[in-house]
GROMACS .gro file of C-alpha atoms in nm:
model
  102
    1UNK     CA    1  -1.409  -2.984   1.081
    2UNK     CA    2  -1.622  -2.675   1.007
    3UNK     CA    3  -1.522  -2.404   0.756
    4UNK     CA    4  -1.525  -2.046   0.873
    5UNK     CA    5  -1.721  -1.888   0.641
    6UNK     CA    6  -1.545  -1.603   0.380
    7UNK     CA    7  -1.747  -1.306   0.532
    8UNK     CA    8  -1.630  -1.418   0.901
    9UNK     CA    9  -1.243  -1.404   0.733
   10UNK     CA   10  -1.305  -1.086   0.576
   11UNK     CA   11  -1.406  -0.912   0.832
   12UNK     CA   12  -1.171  -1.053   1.098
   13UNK     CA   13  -0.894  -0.929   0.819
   14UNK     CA   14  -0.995  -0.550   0.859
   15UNK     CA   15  -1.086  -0.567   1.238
   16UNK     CA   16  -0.765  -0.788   1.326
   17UNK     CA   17  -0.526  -0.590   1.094
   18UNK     CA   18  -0.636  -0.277   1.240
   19UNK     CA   19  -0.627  -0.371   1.612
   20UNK     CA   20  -0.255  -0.531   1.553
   21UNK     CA   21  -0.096  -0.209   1.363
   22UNK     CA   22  -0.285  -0.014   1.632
   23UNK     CA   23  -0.163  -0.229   1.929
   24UNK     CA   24   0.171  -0.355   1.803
   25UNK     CA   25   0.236   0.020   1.682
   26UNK     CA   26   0.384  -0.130   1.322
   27UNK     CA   27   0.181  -0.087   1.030
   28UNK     CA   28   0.344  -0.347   0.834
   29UNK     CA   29   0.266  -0.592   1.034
   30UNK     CA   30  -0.126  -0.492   1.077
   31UNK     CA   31  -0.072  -0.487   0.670
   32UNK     CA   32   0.038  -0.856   0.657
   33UNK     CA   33  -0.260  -0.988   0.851
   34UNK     CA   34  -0.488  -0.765   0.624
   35UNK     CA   35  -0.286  -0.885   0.298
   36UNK     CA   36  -0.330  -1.257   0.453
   37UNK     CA   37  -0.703  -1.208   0.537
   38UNK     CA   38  -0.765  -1.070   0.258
   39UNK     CA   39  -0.601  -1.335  -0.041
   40UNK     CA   40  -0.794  -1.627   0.209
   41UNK     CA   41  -1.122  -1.476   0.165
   42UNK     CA   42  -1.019  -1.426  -0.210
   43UNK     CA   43  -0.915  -1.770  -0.280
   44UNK     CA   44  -1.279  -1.871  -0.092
   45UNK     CA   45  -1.469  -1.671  -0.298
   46UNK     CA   46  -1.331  -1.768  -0.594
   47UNK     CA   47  -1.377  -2.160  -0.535
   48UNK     CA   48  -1.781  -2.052  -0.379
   49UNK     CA   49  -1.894  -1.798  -0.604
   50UNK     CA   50  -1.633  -1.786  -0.907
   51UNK     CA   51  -1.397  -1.504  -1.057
   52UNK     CA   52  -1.594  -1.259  -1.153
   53UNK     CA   53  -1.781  -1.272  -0.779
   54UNK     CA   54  -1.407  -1.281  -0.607
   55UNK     CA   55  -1.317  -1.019  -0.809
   56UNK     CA   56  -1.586  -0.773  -0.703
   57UNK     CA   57  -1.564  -0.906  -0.357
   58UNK     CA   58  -1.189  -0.837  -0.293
   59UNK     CA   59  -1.253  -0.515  -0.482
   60UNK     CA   60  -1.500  -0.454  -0.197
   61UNK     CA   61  -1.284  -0.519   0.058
   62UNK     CA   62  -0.965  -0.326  -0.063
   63UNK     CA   63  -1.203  -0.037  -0.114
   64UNK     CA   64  -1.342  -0.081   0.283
   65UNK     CA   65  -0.971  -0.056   0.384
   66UNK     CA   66  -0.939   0.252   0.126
   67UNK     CA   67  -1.251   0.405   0.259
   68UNK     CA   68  -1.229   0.313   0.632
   69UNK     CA   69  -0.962   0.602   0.627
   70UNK     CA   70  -1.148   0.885   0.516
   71UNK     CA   71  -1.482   0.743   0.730
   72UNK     CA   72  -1.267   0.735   1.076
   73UNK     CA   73  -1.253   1.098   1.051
   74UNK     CA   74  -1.612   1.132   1.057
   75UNK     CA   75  -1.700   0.892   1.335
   76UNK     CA   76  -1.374   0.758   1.469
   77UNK     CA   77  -1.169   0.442   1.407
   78UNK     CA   78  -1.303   0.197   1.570
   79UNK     CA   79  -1.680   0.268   1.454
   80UNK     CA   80  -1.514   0.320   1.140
   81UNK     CA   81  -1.384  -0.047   1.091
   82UNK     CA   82  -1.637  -0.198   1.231
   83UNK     CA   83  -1.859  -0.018   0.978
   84UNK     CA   84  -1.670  -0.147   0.656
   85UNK     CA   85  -1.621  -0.486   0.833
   86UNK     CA   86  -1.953  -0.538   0.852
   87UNK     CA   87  -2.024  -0.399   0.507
   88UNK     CA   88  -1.786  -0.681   0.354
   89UNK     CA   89  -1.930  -0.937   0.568
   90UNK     CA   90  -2.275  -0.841   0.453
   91UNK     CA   91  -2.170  -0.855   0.073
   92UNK     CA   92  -1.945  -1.177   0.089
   93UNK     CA   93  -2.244  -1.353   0.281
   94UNK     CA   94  -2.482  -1.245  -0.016
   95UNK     CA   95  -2.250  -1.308  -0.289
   96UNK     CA   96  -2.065  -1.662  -0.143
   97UNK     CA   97  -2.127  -1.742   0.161
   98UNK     CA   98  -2.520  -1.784   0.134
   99UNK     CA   99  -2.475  -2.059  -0.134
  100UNK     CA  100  -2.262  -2.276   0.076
  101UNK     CA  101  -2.508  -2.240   0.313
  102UNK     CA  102  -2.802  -2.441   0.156
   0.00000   0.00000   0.00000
């Protein structure tokens, strides 16, 4: 069976946890999926790219969520998480994913 790659979790996390808080109308529940996402991709990086790597990486990603906030008032929510989505996927791929993929 093929593994999803972390930067495919990742980003799924922030676009899935968004779209179910926004669709299901509870927060907590988009949260949960985020949280979930989130310690997956963790755990990933950690076995790919060590603890230091994971580290920065979920760093990255709880500071897209942070900063996904602040952007979506600039250019709108959507655009918004896409944006950071895309800018975890792009640093998980470089710091993790890319090795596993030799």
């Amino acid at each position: 069976m093929a593994r999803v790659p972390a930067a495919v979790v990742a980003a799924s996390g922030l676009v899935g946890g968004y779209g179910v808080a926004r669709w299901s109308g509870k927060r907590q529940v988009g949260g949960a999926v985020l949280a979930a996402a989130g310690a997956a991709s963790a755990w990933q990086w950690h076995r790919q790219a060590g603890g230091k790597a994971a580290g920065a990486l979920t760093a990255a990603y709880v500071a897209a969520f942070a900063g996904s906030h602040p952007l979506a008032k600039k250019m709108g929510a959507w655009p918004s998480v896409f944006t950071v989505a895309g800018a975890v996927a792009l640093a998980s791929w470089a710091v993790a994913d890319r090795r596993d993929a030799r």
